[in-house]
CSV table of C-alpha atoms and ligand atoms in Angstrom, one decimal:
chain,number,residue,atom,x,y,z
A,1,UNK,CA,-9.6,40.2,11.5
A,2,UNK,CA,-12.9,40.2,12.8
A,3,UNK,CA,-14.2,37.4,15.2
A,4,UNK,CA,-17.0,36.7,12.4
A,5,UNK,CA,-13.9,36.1,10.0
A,6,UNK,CA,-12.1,33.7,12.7
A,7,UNK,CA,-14.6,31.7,12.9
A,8,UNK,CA,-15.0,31.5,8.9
A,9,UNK,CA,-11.4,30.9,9.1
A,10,UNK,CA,-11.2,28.1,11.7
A,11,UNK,CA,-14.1,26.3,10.0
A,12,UNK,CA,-12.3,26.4,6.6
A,13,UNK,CA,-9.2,24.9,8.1
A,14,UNK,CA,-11.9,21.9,9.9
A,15,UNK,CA,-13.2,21.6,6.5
A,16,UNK,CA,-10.2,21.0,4.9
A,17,UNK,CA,-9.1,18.8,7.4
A,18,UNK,CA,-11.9,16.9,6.7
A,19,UNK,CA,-11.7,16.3,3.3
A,20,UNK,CA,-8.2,15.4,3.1
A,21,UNK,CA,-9.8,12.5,6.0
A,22,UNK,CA,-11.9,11.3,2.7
A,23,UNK,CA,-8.8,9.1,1.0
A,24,UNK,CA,-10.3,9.3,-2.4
A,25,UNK,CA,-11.1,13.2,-2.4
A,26,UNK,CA,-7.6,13.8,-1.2
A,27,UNK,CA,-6.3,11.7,-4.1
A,28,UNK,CA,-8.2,13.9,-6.8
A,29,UNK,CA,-7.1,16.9,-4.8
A,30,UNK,CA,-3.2,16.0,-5.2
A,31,UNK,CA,-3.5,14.6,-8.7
A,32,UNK,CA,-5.1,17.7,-10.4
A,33,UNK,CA,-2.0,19.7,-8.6
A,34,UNK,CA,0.4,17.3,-10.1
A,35,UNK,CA,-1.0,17.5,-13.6
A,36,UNK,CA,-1.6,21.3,-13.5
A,37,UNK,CA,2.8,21.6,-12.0
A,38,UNK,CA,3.3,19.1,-15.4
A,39,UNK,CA,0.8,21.3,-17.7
A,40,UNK,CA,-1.5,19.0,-18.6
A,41,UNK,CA,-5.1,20.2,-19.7
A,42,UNK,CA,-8.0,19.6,-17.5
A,43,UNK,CA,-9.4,16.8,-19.8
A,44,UNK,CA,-6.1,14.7,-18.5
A,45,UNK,CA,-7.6,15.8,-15.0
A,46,UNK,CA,-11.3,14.5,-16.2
A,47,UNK,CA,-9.9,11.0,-17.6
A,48,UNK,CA,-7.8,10.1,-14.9
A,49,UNK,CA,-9.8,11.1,-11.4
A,50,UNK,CA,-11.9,8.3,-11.9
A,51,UNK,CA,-11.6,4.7,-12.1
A,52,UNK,CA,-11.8,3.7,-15.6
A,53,UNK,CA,-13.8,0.8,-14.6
A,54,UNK,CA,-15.5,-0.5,-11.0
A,55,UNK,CA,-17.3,-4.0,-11.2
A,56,UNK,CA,-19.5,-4.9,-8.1
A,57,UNK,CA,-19.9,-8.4,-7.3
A,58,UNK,CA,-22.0,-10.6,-5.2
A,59,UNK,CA,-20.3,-14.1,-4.1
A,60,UNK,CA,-22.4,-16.6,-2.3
A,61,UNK,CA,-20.8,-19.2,-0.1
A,62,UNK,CA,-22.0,-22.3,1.4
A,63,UNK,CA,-20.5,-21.7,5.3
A,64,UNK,CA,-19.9,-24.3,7.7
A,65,UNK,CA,-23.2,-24.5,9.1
A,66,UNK,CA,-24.5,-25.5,6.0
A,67,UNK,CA,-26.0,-22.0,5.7
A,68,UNK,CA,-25.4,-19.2,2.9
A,69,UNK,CA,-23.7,-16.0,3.1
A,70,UNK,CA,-23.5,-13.5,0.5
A,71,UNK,CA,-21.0,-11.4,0.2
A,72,UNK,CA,-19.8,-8.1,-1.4
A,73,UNK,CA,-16.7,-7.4,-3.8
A,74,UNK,CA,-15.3,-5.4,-5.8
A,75,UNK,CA,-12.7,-4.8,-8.6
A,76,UNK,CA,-11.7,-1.4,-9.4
A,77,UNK,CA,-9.4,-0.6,-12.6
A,78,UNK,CA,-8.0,2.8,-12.7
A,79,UNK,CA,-6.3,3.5,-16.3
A,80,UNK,CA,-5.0,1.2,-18.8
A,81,UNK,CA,-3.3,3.7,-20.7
A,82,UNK,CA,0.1,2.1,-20.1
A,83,UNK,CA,-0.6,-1.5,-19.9
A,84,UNK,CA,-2.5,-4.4,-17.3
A,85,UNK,CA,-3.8,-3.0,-14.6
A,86,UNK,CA,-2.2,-4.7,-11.4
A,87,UNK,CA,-2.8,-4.3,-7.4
A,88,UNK,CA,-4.0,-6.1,-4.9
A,89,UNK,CA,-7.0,-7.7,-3.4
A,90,UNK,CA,-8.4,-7.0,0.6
A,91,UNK,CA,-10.5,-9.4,2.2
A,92,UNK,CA,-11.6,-6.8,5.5
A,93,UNK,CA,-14.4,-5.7,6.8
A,94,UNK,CA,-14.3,-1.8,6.3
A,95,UNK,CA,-13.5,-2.3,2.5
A,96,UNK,CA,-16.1,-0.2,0.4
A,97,UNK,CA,-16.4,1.5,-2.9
A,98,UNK,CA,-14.4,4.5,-2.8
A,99,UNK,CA,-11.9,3.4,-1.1
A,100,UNK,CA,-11.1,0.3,-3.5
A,101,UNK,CA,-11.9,3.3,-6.4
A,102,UNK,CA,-8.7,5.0,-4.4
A,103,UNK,CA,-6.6,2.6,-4.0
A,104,UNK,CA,-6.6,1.5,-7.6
A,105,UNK,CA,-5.8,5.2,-8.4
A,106,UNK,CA,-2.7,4.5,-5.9
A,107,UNK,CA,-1.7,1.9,-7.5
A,108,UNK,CA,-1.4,3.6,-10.8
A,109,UNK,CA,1.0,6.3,-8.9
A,110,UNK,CA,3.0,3.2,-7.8
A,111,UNK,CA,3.5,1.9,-10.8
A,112,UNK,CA,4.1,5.1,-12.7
A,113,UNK,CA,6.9,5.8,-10.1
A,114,UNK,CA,8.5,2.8,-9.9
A,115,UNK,CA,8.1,3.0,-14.3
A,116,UNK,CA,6.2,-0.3,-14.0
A,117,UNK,CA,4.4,-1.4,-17.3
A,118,UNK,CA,1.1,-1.5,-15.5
A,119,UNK,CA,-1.6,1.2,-14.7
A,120,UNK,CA,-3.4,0.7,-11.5
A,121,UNK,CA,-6.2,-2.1,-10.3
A,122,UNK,CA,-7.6,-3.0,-6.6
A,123,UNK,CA,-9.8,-5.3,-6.0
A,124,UNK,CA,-11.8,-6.0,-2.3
A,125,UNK,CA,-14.4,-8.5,-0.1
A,126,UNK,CA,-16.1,-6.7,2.5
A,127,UNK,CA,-15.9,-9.6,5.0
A,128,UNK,CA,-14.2,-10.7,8.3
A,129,UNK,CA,-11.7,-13.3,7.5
A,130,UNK,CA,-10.8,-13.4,11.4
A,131,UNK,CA,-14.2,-14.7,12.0
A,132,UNK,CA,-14.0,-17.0,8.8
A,133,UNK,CA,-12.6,-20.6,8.7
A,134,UNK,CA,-9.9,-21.8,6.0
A,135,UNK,CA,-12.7,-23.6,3.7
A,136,UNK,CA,-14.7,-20.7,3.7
A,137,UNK,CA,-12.2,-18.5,2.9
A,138,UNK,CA,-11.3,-20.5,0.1
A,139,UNK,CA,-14.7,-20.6,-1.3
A,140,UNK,CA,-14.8,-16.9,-0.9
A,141,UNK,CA,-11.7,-16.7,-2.9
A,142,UNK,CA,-12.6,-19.0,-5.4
A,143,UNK,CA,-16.4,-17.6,-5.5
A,144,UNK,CA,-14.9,-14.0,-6.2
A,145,UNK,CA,-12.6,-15.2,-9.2
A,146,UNK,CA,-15.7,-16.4,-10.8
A,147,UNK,CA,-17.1,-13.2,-10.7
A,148,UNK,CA,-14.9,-11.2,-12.0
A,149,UNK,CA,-12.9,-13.6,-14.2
A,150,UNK,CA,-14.2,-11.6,-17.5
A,151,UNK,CA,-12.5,-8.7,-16.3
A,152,UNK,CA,-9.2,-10.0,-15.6
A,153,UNK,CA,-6.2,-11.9,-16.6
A,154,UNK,CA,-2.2,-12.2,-16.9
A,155,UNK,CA,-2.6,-9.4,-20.4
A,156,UNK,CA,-5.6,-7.6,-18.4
A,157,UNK,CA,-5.6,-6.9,-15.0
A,158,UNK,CA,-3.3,-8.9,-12.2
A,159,UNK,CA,-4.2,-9.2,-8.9
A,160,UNK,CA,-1.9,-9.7,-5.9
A,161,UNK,CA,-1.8,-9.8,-1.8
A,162,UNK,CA,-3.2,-7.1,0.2
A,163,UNK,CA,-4.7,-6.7,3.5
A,164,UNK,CA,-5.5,-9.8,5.3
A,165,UNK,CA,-5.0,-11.5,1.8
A,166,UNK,CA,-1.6,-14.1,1.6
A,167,UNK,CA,-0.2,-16.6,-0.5
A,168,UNK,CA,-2.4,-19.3,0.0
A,169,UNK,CA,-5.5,-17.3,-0.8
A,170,UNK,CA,-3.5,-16.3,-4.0
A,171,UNK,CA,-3.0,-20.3,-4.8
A,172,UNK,CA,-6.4,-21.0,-4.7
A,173,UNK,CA,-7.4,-18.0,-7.3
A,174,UNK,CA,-4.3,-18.9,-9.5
A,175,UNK,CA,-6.0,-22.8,-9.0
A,176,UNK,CA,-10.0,-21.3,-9.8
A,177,UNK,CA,-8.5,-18.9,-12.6
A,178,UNK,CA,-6.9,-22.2,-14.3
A,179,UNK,CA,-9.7,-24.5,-14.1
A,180,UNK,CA,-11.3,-22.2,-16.1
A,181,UNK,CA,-9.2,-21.0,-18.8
A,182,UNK,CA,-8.2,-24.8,-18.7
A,183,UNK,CA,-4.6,-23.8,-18.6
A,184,UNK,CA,-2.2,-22.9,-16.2
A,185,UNK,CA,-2.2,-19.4,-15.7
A,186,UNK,CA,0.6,-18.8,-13.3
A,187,UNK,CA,0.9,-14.7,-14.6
A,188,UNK,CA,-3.1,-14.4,-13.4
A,189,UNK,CA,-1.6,-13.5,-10.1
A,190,UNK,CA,1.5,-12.9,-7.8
A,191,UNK,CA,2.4,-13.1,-4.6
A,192,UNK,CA,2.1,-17.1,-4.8
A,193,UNK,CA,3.8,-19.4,-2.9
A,194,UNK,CA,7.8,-20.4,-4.7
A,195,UNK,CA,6.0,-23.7,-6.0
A,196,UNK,CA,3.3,-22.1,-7.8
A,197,UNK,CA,5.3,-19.8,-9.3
A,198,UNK,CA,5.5,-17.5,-6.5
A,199,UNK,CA,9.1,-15.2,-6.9
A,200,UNK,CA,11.3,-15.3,-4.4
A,201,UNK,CA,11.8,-12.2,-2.0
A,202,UNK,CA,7.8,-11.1,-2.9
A,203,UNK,CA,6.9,-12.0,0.7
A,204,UNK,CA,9.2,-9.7,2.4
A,205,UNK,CA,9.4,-6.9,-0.9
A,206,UNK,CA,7.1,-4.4,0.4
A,207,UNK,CA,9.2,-4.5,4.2
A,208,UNK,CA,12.5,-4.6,2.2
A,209,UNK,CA,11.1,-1.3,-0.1
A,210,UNK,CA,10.3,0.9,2.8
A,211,UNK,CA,13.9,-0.4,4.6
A,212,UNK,CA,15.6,1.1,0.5
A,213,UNK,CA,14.0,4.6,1.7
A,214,UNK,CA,14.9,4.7,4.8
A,215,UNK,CA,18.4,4.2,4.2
A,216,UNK,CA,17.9,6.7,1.1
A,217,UNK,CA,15.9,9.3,3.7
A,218,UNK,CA,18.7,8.8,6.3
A,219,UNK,CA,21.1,9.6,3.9
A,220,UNK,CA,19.4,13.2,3.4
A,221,UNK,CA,19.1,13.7,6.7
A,222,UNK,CA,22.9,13.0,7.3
A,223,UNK,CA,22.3,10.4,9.7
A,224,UNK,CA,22.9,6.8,10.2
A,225,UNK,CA,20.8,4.1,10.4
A,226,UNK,CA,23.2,1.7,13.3
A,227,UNK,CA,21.7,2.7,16.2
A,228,UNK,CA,18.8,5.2,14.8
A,229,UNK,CA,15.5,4.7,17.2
A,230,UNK,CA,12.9,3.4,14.8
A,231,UNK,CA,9.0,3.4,15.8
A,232,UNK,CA,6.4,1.0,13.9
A,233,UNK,CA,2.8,1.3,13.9
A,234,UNK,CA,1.6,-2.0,12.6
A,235,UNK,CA,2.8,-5.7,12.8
A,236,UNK,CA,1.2,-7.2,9.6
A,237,UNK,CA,3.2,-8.0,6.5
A,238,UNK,CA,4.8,-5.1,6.3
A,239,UNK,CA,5.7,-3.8,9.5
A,240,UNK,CA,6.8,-7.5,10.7
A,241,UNK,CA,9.1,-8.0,8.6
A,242,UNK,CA,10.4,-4.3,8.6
A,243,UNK,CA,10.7,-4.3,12.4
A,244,UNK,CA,12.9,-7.5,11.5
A,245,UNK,CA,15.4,-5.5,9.0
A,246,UNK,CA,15.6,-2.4,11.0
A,247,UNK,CA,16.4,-4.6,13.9
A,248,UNK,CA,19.4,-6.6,11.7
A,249,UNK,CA,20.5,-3.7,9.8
A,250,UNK,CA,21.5,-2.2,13.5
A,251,UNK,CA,18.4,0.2,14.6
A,252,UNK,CA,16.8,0.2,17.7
A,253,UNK,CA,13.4,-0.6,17.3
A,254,UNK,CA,11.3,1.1,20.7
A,255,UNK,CA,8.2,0.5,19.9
A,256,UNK,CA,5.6,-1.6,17.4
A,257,UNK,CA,2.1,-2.0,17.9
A,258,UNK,CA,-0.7,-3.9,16.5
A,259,UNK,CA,-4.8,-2.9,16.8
A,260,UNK,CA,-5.3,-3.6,20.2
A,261,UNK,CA,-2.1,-1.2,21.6
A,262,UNK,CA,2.0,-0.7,21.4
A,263,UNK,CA,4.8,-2.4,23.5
A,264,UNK,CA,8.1,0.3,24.1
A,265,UNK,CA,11.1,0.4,25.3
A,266,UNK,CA,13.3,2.8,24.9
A,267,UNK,CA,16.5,0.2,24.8
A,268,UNK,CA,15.0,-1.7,21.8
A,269,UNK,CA,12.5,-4.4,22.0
A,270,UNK,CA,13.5,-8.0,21.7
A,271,UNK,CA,12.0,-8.7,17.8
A,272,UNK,CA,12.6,-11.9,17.6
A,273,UNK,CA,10.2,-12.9,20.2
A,274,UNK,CA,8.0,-10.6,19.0
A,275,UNK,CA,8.0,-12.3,15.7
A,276,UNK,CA,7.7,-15.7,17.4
A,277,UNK,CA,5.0,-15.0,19.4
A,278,UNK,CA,2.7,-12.7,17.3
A,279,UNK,CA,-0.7,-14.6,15.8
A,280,UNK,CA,-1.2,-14.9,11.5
A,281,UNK,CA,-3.0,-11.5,12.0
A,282,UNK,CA,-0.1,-9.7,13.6
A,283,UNK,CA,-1.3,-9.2,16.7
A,284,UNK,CA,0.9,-9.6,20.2
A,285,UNK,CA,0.4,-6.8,22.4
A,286,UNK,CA,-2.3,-8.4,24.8
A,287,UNK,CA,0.7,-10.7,25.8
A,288,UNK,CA,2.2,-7.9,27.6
A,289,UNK,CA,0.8,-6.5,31.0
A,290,UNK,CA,2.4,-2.6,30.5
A,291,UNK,CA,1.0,-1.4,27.4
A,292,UNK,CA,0.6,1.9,25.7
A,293,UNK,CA,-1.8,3.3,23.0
A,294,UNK,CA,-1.2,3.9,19.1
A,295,UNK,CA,-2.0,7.5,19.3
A,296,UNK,CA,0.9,7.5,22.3
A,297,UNK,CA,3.3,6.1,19.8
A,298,UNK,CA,2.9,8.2,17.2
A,299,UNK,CA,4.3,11.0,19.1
A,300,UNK,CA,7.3,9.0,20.9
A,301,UNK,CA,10.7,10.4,20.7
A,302,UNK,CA,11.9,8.5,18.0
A,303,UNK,CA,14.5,9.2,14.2
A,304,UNK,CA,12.3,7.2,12.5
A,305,UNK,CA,8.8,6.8,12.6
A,306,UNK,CA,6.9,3.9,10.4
A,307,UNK,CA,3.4,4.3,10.3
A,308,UNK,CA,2.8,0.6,8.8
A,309,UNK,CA,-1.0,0.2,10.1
A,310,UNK,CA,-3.7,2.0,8.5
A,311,UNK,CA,-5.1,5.8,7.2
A,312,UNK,CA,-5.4,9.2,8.7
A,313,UNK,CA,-2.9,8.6,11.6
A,314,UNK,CA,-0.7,11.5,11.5
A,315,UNK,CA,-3.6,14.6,11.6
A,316,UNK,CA,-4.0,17.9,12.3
A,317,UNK,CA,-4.4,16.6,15.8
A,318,UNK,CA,-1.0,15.5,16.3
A,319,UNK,CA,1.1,16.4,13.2
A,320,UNK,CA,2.9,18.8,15.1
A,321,UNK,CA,4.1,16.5,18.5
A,322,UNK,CA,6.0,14.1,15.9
A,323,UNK,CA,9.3,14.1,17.1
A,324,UNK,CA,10.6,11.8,14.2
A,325,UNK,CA,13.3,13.5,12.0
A,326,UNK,CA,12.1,11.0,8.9
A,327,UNK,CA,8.6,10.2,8.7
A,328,UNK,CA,8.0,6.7,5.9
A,329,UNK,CA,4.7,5.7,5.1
A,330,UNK,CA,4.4,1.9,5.0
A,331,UNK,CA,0.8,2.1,5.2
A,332,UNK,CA,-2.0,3.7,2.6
A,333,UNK,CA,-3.0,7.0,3.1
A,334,UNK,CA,-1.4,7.3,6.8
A,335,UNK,CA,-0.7,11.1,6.6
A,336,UNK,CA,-3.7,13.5,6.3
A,337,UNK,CA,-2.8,16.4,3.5
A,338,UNK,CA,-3.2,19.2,6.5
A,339,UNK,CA,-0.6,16.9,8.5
A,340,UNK,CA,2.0,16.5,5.8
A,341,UNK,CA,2.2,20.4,4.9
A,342,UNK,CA,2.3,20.7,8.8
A,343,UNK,CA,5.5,17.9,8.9
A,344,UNK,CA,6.6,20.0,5.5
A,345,UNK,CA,6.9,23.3,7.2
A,346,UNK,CA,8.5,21.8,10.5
A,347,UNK,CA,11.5,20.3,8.4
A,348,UNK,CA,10.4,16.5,8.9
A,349,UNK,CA,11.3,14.7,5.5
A,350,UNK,CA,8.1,12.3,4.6
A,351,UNK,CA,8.7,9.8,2.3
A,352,UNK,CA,5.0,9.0,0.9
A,353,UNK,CA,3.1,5.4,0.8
A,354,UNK,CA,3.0,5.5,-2.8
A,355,UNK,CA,7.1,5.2,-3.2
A,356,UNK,CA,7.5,3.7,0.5
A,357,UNK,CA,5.4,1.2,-0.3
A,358,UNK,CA,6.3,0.1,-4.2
A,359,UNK,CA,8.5,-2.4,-3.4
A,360,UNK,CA,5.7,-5.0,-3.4
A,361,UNK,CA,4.3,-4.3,-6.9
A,362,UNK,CA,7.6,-4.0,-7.9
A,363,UNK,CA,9.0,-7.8,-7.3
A,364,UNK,CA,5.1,-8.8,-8.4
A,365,UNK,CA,5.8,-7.2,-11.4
A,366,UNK,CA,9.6,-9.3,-11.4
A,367,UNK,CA,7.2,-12.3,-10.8
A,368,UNK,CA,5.0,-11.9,-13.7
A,369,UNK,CA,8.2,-11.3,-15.5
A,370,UNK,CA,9.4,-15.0,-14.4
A,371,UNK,CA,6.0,-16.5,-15.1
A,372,UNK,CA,5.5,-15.1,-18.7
A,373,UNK,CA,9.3,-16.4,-19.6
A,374,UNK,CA,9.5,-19.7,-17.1
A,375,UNK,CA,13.0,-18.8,-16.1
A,376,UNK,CA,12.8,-18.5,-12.3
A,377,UNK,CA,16.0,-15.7,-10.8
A,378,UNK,CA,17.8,-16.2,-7.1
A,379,UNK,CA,16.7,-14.0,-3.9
A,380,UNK,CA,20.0,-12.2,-4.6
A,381,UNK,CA,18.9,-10.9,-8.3
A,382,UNK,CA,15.6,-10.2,-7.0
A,383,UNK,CA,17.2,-7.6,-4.4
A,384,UNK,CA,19.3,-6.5,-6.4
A,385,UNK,CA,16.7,-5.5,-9.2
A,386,UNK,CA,14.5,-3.9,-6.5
A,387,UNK,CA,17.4,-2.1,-4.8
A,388,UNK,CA,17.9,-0.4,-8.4
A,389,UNK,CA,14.1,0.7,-9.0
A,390,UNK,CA,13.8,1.7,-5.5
A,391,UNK,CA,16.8,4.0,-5.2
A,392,UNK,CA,16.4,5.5,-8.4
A,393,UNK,CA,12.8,6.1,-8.0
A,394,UNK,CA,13.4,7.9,-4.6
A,395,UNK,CA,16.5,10.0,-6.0
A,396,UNK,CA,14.0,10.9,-9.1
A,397,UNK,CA,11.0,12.2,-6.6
A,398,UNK,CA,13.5,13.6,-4.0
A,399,UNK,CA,15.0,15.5,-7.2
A,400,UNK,CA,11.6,16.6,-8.4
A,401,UNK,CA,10.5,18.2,-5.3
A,402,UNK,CA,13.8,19.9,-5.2
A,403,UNK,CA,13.8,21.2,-8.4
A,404,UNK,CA,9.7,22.4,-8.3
A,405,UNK,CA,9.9,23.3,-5.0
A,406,UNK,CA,7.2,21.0,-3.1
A,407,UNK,CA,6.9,18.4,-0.5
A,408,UNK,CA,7.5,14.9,-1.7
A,409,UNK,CA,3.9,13.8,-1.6
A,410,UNK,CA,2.9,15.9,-4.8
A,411,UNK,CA,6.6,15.1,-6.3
A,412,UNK,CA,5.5,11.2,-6.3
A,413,UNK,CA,2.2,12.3,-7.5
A,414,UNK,CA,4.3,14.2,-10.3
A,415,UNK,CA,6.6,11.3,-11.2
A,416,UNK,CA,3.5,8.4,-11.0
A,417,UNK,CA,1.3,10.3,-13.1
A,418,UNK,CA,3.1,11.4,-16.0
A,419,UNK,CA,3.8,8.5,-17.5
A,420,UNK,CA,0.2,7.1,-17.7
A,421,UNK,CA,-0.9,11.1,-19.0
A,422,UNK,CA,1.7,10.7,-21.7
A,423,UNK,CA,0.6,7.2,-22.5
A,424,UNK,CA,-3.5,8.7,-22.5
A,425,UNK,CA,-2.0,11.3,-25.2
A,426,UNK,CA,0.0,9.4,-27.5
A,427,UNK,CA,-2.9,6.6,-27.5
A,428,UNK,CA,-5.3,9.9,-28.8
A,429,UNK,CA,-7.8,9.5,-25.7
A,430,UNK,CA,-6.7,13.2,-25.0
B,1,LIG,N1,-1.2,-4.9,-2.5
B,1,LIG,C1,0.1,-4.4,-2.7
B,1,LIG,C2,0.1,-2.9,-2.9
B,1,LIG,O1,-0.9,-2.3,-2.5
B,1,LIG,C3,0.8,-5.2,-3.8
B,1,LIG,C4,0.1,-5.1,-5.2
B,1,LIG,C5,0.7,-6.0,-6.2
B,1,LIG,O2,1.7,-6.7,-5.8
B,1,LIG,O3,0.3,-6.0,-7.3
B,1,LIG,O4,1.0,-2.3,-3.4
């Protein structure tokens, strides 16, 4: 190889690297393998890259000061080939475009693996709620219902929690959504609090999903989870309440962090007053005095590693220093596609963010399910429902990747895509 060709080569690899950075580009990139391993034509490819439908909105709200802001939204609906579209809605400051246009396609691959009636929506408000007060936030929340209330609905498109979203904010858009039908529309939208409608065990579903595949991953790996060394990357709803299992179920949790760093220590870290002490945004570690950084965490010696936080974490950069036997992505799009061949090769088993993190749309689905009849089930036959779609859609992918051969990202691709592409045929649209 000539040092011409090594540098073609290296810049390839960069390029690659980069891409796979791009959420929505790496998305396309694994769904057209998926569909080419299940033999689909490229016109499945062409319908399903793309959001079926993306509606920009602008929201104005009176603020505080008696002044007006307006702001920026967005609901994205990927296919309806199977049914509603469903998925959450993100009140943060980052949100844009393509990545709402991504996530909606992720939520499609969620609900295909968990075999969900639903194809995929997202919906998001670029704003900073930290900065925000709790009337604002409800005028926002109302204010974006408004605008997209043509487009929605408990037969069209369901929204739910996501980041920085939470049950209240969900109230108040159940409330706006009623005024305006004039009925009570508790199936608009889940993740509400028990009174409204809510279901029980949605609040903690998404924690108690990714602690199902963990025990599922262990398993594999022929280890157990008493005493296991867990590390969690993120304090929000899911990594809270996660920390919280792990910790009950017997694990050692060494280290959590939240935006600003990571607390460790290697004999387990007291959760409780973690839990106790954190703010409604997650956040803890400038409490402590001895500190260390996300990226430092990431690589700790650890069984289980939960990165629970946000995207491209695990990268080329530092794929190979994870010392985690199971990797299990709570978060969207925390593993690079350069990273997770790299994890691949080195024997680390990765259970991806689309099954990892199913468990939420899952029990919103059992919520909808309770609205639409008005029969209300216990916490126990909530788990117990979830348990059951969770296990089975891990053994499903786990089998898939098996049987074809490839890492457990495209298997989940696999699995979540077919059943929309058989739903596209049989309706004729391909
Ligand atoms: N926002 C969550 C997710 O990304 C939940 C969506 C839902 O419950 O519909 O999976």
């Amino acid at each position: 190889m000539t040092a011409n060709s090594m540098t073609t080569e290296i810049s390839k690899e960069q390029q690659e690297e980069k891409e796979s950075l791009n959420l929505f580009y790496s998305t396309q990139t694994v769904i057209q393998k998926a569909l080419g391993k299940l033999g689909y034509p490229n016109e499945m490819y062409e319908l399903l890259k793309e959001p079926l439908r993306l509606l920009t909105v602008r929201i104005p709200v009176r603020m505080d000061d008696g002044t007006v802001k307006i702001f920026t939204g967005y609901r994205s609906q990927h296919s309806d080939a199977v049914g509603p579209t469903k998925g959450g809605v993100r009140f943060h400051p980052e949100v844009n475009e393509e990545e709402v246009k991504a996530l909606s396609i992720w939520m499609s691959l969620k609900c295909g693996i968990t075999n969900l009636p639903y194809g995929g929506g997202k919906g998001g408000i670029i704003c900073d709620p930290k900065k925000m007060s709790f009337r604002e936030l409800e005028r926002l929340s109302r204010g974006y219902v408004r605008a997209i209330s043509q487009i929605v609905g408990p037969t069209k498109d369901i929204p739910a929690p996501d980041v920085y979203t939470n049950s209240q904010i969900m109230a108040w858009m159940m409330d706006e959504y009623s005024r305006l039908r004039e009925f009570d529309s508790p199936g608009f939208i889940t993740g509400k609090p028990i009174v409204l409608g809510g279901s029980q065990g949605r609040e903690t579903a998404t924690a108690r999903g990714v602690t199902i595949c963990i025990d599922e991953a262990a398993k594999k790996k022929g280890f157990n989870i008493q005493g296991a060394r867990v590390v969690i990357q993120g304090f929000g709803n899911a990594g809270s309440y996660l920390a919280k299992f792990m910790h009950d179920a017997g694990a050692k949790v060494i280290a959590v962090s939240d935006v600003y760093g990571a607390v460790h220590d290697p004999n387990g870290l007291d959760i409780d007053y973690l839990l106790d002490r954190r703010d409604s945004f997650g956040t803890f570690s400038q409490l402590f005095k001895n500190t260390i950084s996300n990226k430092e965490l990431l690589e700790l010696d650890c069984d289980i590693l939960v990165p629970a936080a946000i995207s491209n974490q695990i990268t080329v950069e530092n794929a190979a220093n994870i010392k985690a036997k199971i990797v299990v992505e709570a978060a969207n799009g925390p593993t690079t596609l350069e990273a997770t061949k790299i994890l691949s090769e080195r024997g680390v088993l990765l259970v991806p963010d689309i099954l990892a993190s199913a468990g939420g749309v899952t029990v919103s689905y059992f919520e909808w399910v309770q609205n639409n009849q008005g029969y209300y089930w216990t916490e126990e036959e909530v788990d117990e429902k979830l348990v059951k779609v969770m296990v089975h859609s891990f053994e499903t992918i786990y089998e898939t990747a098996q049987k074809h051969q490839v890492d457990m990202r495209l298997a989940a691709y696999m699995v979540g895509i077919r059943k929309m592409a058989e739903a596209a045929s049989f309706r004729g649209w391909v």
